[in-house]
JSON list of C-alpha atoms in Angstrom, two decimals:
[
{"chain": "A", "resi": 1, "resn": "UNK", "atom": "CA", "xyz": [28.78, -26.03, 71.19]},
{"chain": "A", "resi": 2, "resn": "UNK", "atom": "CA", "xyz": [27.90, -22.58, 70.45]},
{"chain": "A", "resi": 3, "resn": "UNK", "atom": "CA", "xyz": [25.05, -21.03, 68.89]},
{"chain": "A", "resi": 4, "resn": "UNK", "atom": "CA", "xyz": [24.01, -17.88, 67.12]},
{"chain": "A", "resi": 5, "resn": "UNK", "atom": "CA", "xyz": [20.00, -17.99, 68.51]},
{"chain": "A", "resi": 6, "resn": "UNK", "atom": "CA", "xyz": [19.58, -16.35, 72.04]},
{"chain": "A", "resi": 7, "resn": "UNK", "atom": "CA", "xyz": [18.14, -18.76, 74.51]},
{"chain": "A", "resi": 8, "resn": "UNK", "atom": "CA", "xyz": [14.87, -19.17, 75.50]},
{"chain": "A", "resi": 9, "resn": "UNK", "atom": "CA", "xyz": [13.05, -20.52, 78.68]},
{"chain": "A", "resi": 10, "resn": "UNK", "atom": "CA", "xyz": [10.13, -21.32, 79.08]},
{"chain": "A", "resi": 11, "resn": "UNK", "atom": "CA", "xyz": [8.64, -19.38, 82.24]},
{"chain": "A", "resi": 12, "resn": "UNK", "atom": "CA", "xyz": [5.11, -20.36, 82.03]},
{"chain": "A", "resi": 13, "resn": "UNK", "atom": "CA", "xyz": [3.48, -22.88, 83.51]},
{"chain": "A", "resi": 14, "resn": "UNK", "atom": "CA", "xyz": [1.16, -24.84, 82.59]},
{"chain": "A", "resi": 15, "resn": "UNK", "atom": "CA", "xyz": [-1.81, -24.09, 84.88]},
{"chain": "A", "resi": 16, "resn": "UNK", "atom": "CA", "xyz": [-4.81, -26.23, 86.34]},
{"chain": "A", "resi": 17, "resn": "UNK", "atom": "CA", "xyz": [-6.93, -24.83, 85.79]},
{"chain": "A", "resi": 18, "resn": "UNK", "atom": "CA", "xyz": [-10.94, -26.49, 84.54]},
{"chain": "A", "resi": 19, "resn": "UNK", "atom": "CA", "xyz": [-11.79, -26.09, 81.85]},
{"chain": "A", "resi": 20, "resn": "UNK", "atom": "CA", "xyz": [-15.29, -26.67, 79.42]},
{"chain": "A", "resi": 21, "resn": "UNK", "atom": "CA", "xyz": [-15.55, -30.25, 78.56]},
{"chain": "A", "resi": 22, "resn": "UNK", "atom": "CA", "xyz": [-19.04, -31.81, 77.65]},
{"chain": "A", "resi": 23, "resn": "UNK", "atom": "CA", "xyz": [-19.17, -35.61, 75.29]},
{"chain": "A", "resi": 24, "resn": "UNK", "atom": "CA", "xyz": [-22.50, -36.45, 74.24]},
{"chain": "A", "resi": 25, "resn": "UNK", "atom": "CA", "xyz": [-23.73, -38.67, 71.01]},
{"chain": "A", "resi": 26, "resn": "UNK", "atom": "CA", "xyz": [-26.37, -39.40, 68.65]},
{"chain": "A", "resi": 27, "resn": "UNK", "atom": "CA", "xyz": [-25.98, -42.92, 69.00]},
{"chain": "A", "resi": 28, "resn": "UNK", "atom": "CA", "xyz": [-28.87, -44.11, 71.72]},
{"chain": "A", "resi": 29, "resn": "UNK", "atom": "CA", "xyz": [-28.74, -44.61, 74.55]},
{"chain": "A", "resi": 30, "resn": "UNK", "atom": "CA", "xyz": [-30.39, -44.88, 78.55]},
{"chain": "A", "resi": 31, "resn": "UNK", "atom": "CA", "xyz": [-30.48, -44.95, 82.40]},
{"chain": "A", "resi": 32, "resn": "UNK", "atom": "CA", "xyz": [-28.94, -47.13, 84.34]},
{"chain": "A", "resi": 33, "resn": "UNK", "atom": "CA", "xyz": [-28.27, -46.60, 88.92]},
{"chain": "A", "resi": 34, "resn": "UNK", "atom": "CA", "xyz": [-27.66, -41.83, 87.77]},
{"chain": "A", "resi": 35, "resn": "UNK", "atom": "CA", "xyz": [-25.29, -43.22, 84.55]},
{"chain": "A", "resi": 36, "resn": "UNK", "atom": "CA", "xyz": [-25.67, -42.37, 80.79]},
{"chain": "A", "resi": 37, "resn": "UNK", "atom": "CA", "xyz": [-25.08, -45.45, 78.27]},
{"chain": "A", "resi": 38, "resn": "UNK", "atom": "CA", "xyz": [-24.78, -45.18, 74.42]},
{"chain": "A", "resi": 39, "resn": "UNK", "atom": "CA", "xyz": [-26.43, -48.21, 72.52]},
{"chain": "A", "resi": 40, "resn": "UNK", "atom": "CA", "xyz": [-23.78, -49.41, 68.33]},
{"chain": "A", "resi": 41, "resn": "UNK", "atom": "CA", "xyz": [-25.56, -51.94, 66.60]},
{"chain": "A", "resi": 42, "resn": "UNK", "atom": "CA", "xyz": [-22.60, -53.61, 64.63]},
{"chain": "A", "resi": 43, "resn": "UNK", "atom": "CA", "xyz": [-23.92, -54.26, 61.47]},
{"chain": "A", "resi": 44, "resn": "UNK", "atom": "CA", "xyz": [-24.01, -57.47, 60.88]},
{"chain": "A", "resi": 45, "resn": "UNK", "atom": "CA", "xyz": [-21.54, -59.06, 58.26]},
{"chain": "A", "resi": 46, "resn": "UNK", "atom": "CA", "xyz": [-18.96, -56.21, 58.27]},
{"chain": "A", "resi": 47, "resn": "UNK", "atom": "CA", "xyz": [-15.42, -56.41, 59.33]},
{"chain": "A", "resi": 48, "resn": "UNK", "atom": "CA", "xyz": [-15.14, -53.26, 60.86]},
{"chain": "A", "resi": 49, "resn": "UNK", "atom": "CA", "xyz": [-17.14, -50.67, 61.81]},
{"chain": "A", "resi": 50, "resn": "UNK", "atom": "CA", "xyz": [-17.13, -46.84, 63.70]},
{"chain": "A", "resi": 51, "resn": "UNK", "atom": "CA", "xyz": [-19.50, -43.90, 64.69]},
{"chain": "A", "resi": 52, "resn": "UNK", "atom": "CA", "xyz": [-18.61, -40.57, 66.66]},
{"chain": "A", "resi": 53, "resn": "UNK", "atom": "CA", "xyz": [-18.23, -39.39, 69.64]},
{"chain": "A", "resi": 54, "resn": "UNK", "atom": "CA", "xyz": [-19.50, -35.46, 70.02]},
{"chain": "A", "resi": 55, "resn": "UNK", "atom": "CA", "xyz": [-17.68, -32.89, 72.77]},
{"chain": "A", "resi": 56, "resn": "UNK", "atom": "CA", "xyz": [-17.11, -29.58, 72.92]},
{"chain": "A", "resi": 57, "resn": "UNK", "atom": "CA", "xyz": [-15.14, -27.02, 74.85]},
{"chain": "A", "resi": 58, "resn": "UNK", "atom": "CA", "xyz": [-13.43, -23.02, 73.86]},
{"chain": "A", "resi": 59, "resn": "UNK", "atom": "CA", "xyz": [-12.44, -22.62, 70.97]},
{"chain": "A", "resi": 60, "resn": "UNK", "atom": "CA", "xyz": [-9.68, -24.67, 68.86]},
{"chain": "A", "resi": 61, "resn": "UNK", "atom": "CA", "xyz": [-8.31, -26.99, 72.41]},
{"chain": "A", "resi": 62, "resn": "UNK", "atom": "CA", "xyz": [-6.95, -29.72, 72.12]},
{"chain": "A", "resi": 63, "resn": "UNK", "atom": "CA", "xyz": [-8.29, -32.97, 74.14]},
{"chain": "A", "resi": 64, "resn": "UNK", "atom": "CA", "xyz": [-6.51, -35.93, 74.91]},
{"chain": "A", "resi": 65, "resn": "UNK", "atom": "CA", "xyz": [-8.13, -39.53, 74.24]},
{"chain": "A", "resi": 66, "resn": "UNK", "atom": "CA", "xyz": [-8.07, -43.33, 75.54]},
{"chain": "A", "resi": 67, "resn": "UNK", "atom": "CA", "xyz": [-9.27, -45.74, 76.48]},
{"chain": "A", "resi": 68, "resn": "UNK", "atom": "CA", "xyz": [-8.53, -49.56, 78.18]},
{"chain": "A", "resi": 69, "resn": "UNK", "atom": "CA", "xyz": [-10.40, -51.31, 75.09]},
{"chain": "A", "resi": 70, "resn": "UNK", "atom": "CA", "xyz": [-8.44, -52.34, 72.75]},
{"chain": "A", "resi": 71, "resn": "UNK", "atom": "CA", "xyz": [-9.79, -54.41, 69.10]},
{"chain": "A", "resi": 72, "resn": "UNK", "atom": "CA", "xyz": [-7.36, -57.17, 67.47]},
{"chain": "A", "resi": 73, "resn": "UNK", "atom": "CA", "xyz": [-7.02, -57.89, 63.67]},
{"chain": "A", "resi": 74, "resn": "UNK", "atom": "CA", "xyz": [-4.87, -61.01, 62.56]},
{"chain": "A", "resi": 75, "resn": "UNK", "atom": "CA", "xyz": [-2.65, -60.34, 59.57]},
{"chain": "A", "resi": 76, "resn": "UNK", "atom": "CA", "xyz": [0.36, -62.23, 58.86]},
{"chain": "A", "resi": 77, "resn": "UNK", "atom": "CA", "xyz": [0.04, -64.26, 61.33]},
{"chain": "A", "resi": 78, "resn": "UNK", "atom": "CA", "xyz": [0.74, -62.40, 64.64]},
{"chain": "A", "resi": 79, "resn": "UNK", "atom": "CA", "xyz": [-1.92, -59.77, 66.66]},
{"chain": "A", "resi": 80, "resn": "UNK", "atom": "CA", "xyz": [-2.86, -56.46, 66.40]},
{"chain": "A", "resi": 81, "resn": "UNK", "atom": "CA", "xyz": [-3.69, -54.98, 68.93]},
{"chain": "A", "resi": 82, "resn": "UNK", "atom": "CA", "xyz": [-4.71, -51.28, 68.38]},
{"chain": "A", "resi": 83, "resn": "UNK", "atom": "CA", "xyz": [-6.39, -48.54, 70.30]},
{"chain": "A", "resi": 84, "resn": "UNK", "atom": "CA", "xyz": [-10.47, -48.65, 69.73]},
{"chain": "A", "resi": 85, "resn": "UNK", "atom": "CA", "xyz": [-9.52, -44.25, 70.06]},
{"chain": "A", "resi": 86, "resn": "UNK", "atom": "CA", "xyz": [-7.21, -41.79, 68.29]},
{"chain": "A", "resi": 87, "resn": "UNK", "atom": "CA", "xyz": [-4.68, -39.84, 70.96]},
{"chain": "A", "resi": 88, "resn": "UNK", "atom": "CA", "xyz": [-5.57, -36.49, 70.65]},
{"chain": "A", "resi": 89, "resn": "UNK", "atom": "CA", "xyz": [-8.28, -33.88, 69.10]},
{"chain": "A", "resi": 90, "resn": "UNK", "atom": "CA", "xyz": [-8.16, -30.35, 68.73]},
{"chain": "A", "resi": 91, "resn": "UNK", "atom": "CA", "xyz": [-11.96, -28.53, 68.95]},
{"chain": "A", "resi": 92, "resn": "UNK", "atom": "CA", "xyz": [-12.96, -25.54, 66.05]},
{"chain": "A", "resi": 93, "resn": "UNK", "atom": "CA", "xyz": [-13.01, -22.06, 66.17]},
{"chain": "A", "resi": 94, "resn": "UNK", "atom": "CA", "xyz": [-16.69, -23.09, 67.58]},
{"chain": "A", "resi": 95, "resn": "UNK", "atom": "CA", "xyz": [-14.76, -25.88, 70.78]},
{"chain": "A", "resi": 96, "resn": "UNK", "atom": "CA", "xyz": [-17.28, -28.56, 68.74]},
{"chain": "A", "resi": 97, "resn": "UNK", "atom": "CA", "xyz": [-15.29, -31.83, 67.55]},
{"chain": "A", "resi": 98, "resn": "UNK", "atom": "CA", "xyz": [-15.59, -35.26, 67.69]},
{"chain": "A", "resi": 99, "resn": "UNK", "atom": "CA", "xyz": [-13.89, -38.02, 68.46]},
{"chain": "A", "resi": 100, "resn": "UNK", "atom": "CA", "xyz": [-14.54, -41.31, 65.45]},
{"chain": "A", "resi": 101, "resn": "UNK", "atom": "CA", "xyz": [-13.98, -44.83, 67.69]},
{"chain": "A", "resi": 102, "resn": "UNK", "atom": "CA", "xyz": [-12.81, -47.98, 65.57]},
{"chain": "A", "resi": 103, "resn": "UNK", "atom": "CA", "xyz": [-14.48, -50.86, 66.20]},
{"chain": "A", "resi": 104, "resn": "UNK", "atom": "CA", "xyz": [-14.85, -54.66, 64.44]},
{"chain": "A", "resi": 105, "resn": "UNK", "atom": "CA", "xyz": [-16.16, -57.64, 65.29]},
{"chain": "A", "resi": 106, "resn": "UNK", "atom": "CA", "xyz": [-14.25, -59.37, 68.78]},
{"chain": "A", "resi": 107, "resn": "UNK", "atom": "CA", "xyz": [-16.19, -56.03, 70.86]},
{"chain": "A", "resi": 108, "resn": "UNK", "atom": "CA", "xyz": [-19.63, -56.67, 70.31]},
{"chain": "A", "resi": 109, "resn": "UNK", "atom": "CA", "xyz": [-20.61, -57.63, 73.57]},
{"chain": "A", "resi": 110, "resn": "UNK", "atom": "CA", "xyz": [-18.11, -55.08, 75.45]},
{"chain": "A", "resi": 111, "resn": "UNK", "atom": "CA", "xyz": [-18.64, -51.95, 77.83]},
{"chain": "A", "resi": 112, "resn": "UNK", "atom": "CA", "xyz": [-16.39, -49.22, 75.56]},
{"chain": "A", "resi": 113, "resn": "UNK", "atom": "CA", "xyz": [-15.18, -46.99, 78.12]},
{"chain": "A", "resi": 114, "resn": "UNK", "atom": "CA", "xyz": [-13.56, -44.00, 76.36]},
{"chain": "A", "resi": 115, "resn": "UNK", "atom": "CA", "xyz": [-12.13, -40.96, 78.01]},
{"chain": "A", "resi": 116, "resn": "UNK", "atom": "CA", "xyz": [-11.09, -37.35, 77.42]},
{"chain": "A", "resi": 117, "resn": "UNK", "atom": "CA", "xyz": [-8.64, -35.47, 79.15]},
{"chain": "A", "resi": 118, "resn": "UNK", "atom": "CA", "xyz": [-8.52, -31.77, 78.41]},
{"chain": "A", "resi": 119, "resn": "UNK", "atom": "CA", "xyz": [-5.93, -31.90, 81.33]},
{"chain": "A", "resi": 120, "resn": "UNK", "atom": "CA", "xyz": [-5.21, -33.93, 84.88]},
{"chain": "A", "resi": 121, "resn": "UNK", "atom": "CA", "xyz": [-8.11, -32.08, 87.03]},
{"chain": "A", "resi": 122, "resn": "UNK", "atom": "CA", "xyz": [-10.96, -33.13, 84.09]},
{"chain": "A", "resi": 123, "resn": "UNK", "atom": "CA", "xyz": [-11.41, -35.92, 82.59]},
{"chain": "A", "resi": 124, "resn": "UNK", "atom": "CA", "xyz": [-15.00, -36.51, 80.71]},
{"chain": "A", "resi": 125, "resn": "UNK", "atom": "CA", "xyz": [-16.19, -40.98, 80.23]},
{"chain": "A", "resi": 126, "resn": "UNK", "atom": "CA", "xyz": [-18.54, -41.78, 77.81]},
{"chain": "A", "resi": 127, "resn": "UNK", "atom": "CA", "xyz": [-19.76, -45.50, 78.46]},
{"chain": "A", "resi": 128, "resn": "UNK", "atom": "CA", "xyz": [-21.08, -47.61, 74.97]},
{"chain": "A", "resi": 129, "resn": "UNK", "atom": "CA", "xyz": [-22.01, -51.26, 74.39]},
{"chain": "A", "resi": 130, "resn": "UNK", "atom": "CA", "xyz": [-21.17, -52.45, 71.39]},
{"chain": "A", "resi": 131, "resn": "UNK", "atom": "CA", "xyz": [-24.25, -55.50, 70.46]},
{"chain": "A", "resi": 132, "resn": "UNK", "atom": "CA", "xyz": [-24.41, -57.58, 67.79]},
{"chain": "A", "resi": 133, "resn": "UNK", "atom": "CA", "xyz": [-27.23, -55.90, 64.73]},
{"chain": "A", "resi": 134, "resn": "UNK", "atom": "CA", "xyz": [-30.11, -58.42, 65.62]},
{"chain": "A", "resi": 135, "resn": "UNK", "atom": "CA", "xyz": [-30.80, -55.64, 69.54]},
{"chain": "A", "resi": 136, "resn": "UNK", "atom": "CA", "xyz": [-33.42, -54.75, 69.06]},
{"chain": "A", "resi": 137, "resn": "UNK", "atom": "CA", "xyz": [-35.95, -56.73, 66.59]},
{"chain": "A", "resi": 138, "resn": "UNK", "atom": "CA", "xyz": [-34.79, -59.99, 67.10]},
{"chain": "A", "resi": 139, "resn": "UNK", "atom": "CA", "xyz": [-32.18, -60.40, 70.15]},
{"chain": "A", "resi": 140, "resn": "UNK", "atom": "CA", "xyz": [-32.68, -59.26, 73.99]},
{"chain": "A", "resi": 141, "resn": "UNK", "atom": "CA", "xyz": [-29.68, -56.41, 74.70]},
{"chain": "A", "resi": 142, "resn": "UNK", "atom": "CA", "xyz": [-27.08, -59.08, 75.55]},
{"chain": "A", "resi": 143, "resn": "UNK", "atom": "CA", "xyz": [-27.51, -60.97, 72.05]},
{"chain": "A", "resi": 144, "resn": "UNK", "atom": "CA", "xyz": [-29.66, -63.13, 73.32]},
{"chain": "A", "resi": 145, "resn": "UNK", "atom": "CA", "xyz": [-32.43, -64.67, 70.06]},
{"chain": "A", "resi": 146, "resn": "UNK", "atom": "CA", "xyz": [-36.22, -64.24, 71.20]}
]
């Protein structure tokens, strides 16, 4: 096969530099064993909901996301599993971005581990407990009524 275009070879290798990445959220949080645990109160009666995890990094930086947590819906007699995070997002010109976390009622009582990555040496994890809406007024953090 012949072509009139010049063949280019990628000579730049992706170096593993430590790019800054900070995760934060406006959710209520508590400290536990030198870790910060965030709390989301699932709205009673909703079939699904969402909240944001914000981050700061370099301008226009791509951030990759993953989570071992998934939710499911039953559609046309089939169970469909979906990740709680999108696969990647980009920071804006100020290095600020957000990832929307989608949840449904199957996740009440679970602790979500949301992992953000820029490269293999810079993983950040944010932990979020999904509580029933009764907490903290009518039940404890495990969802048991007072």
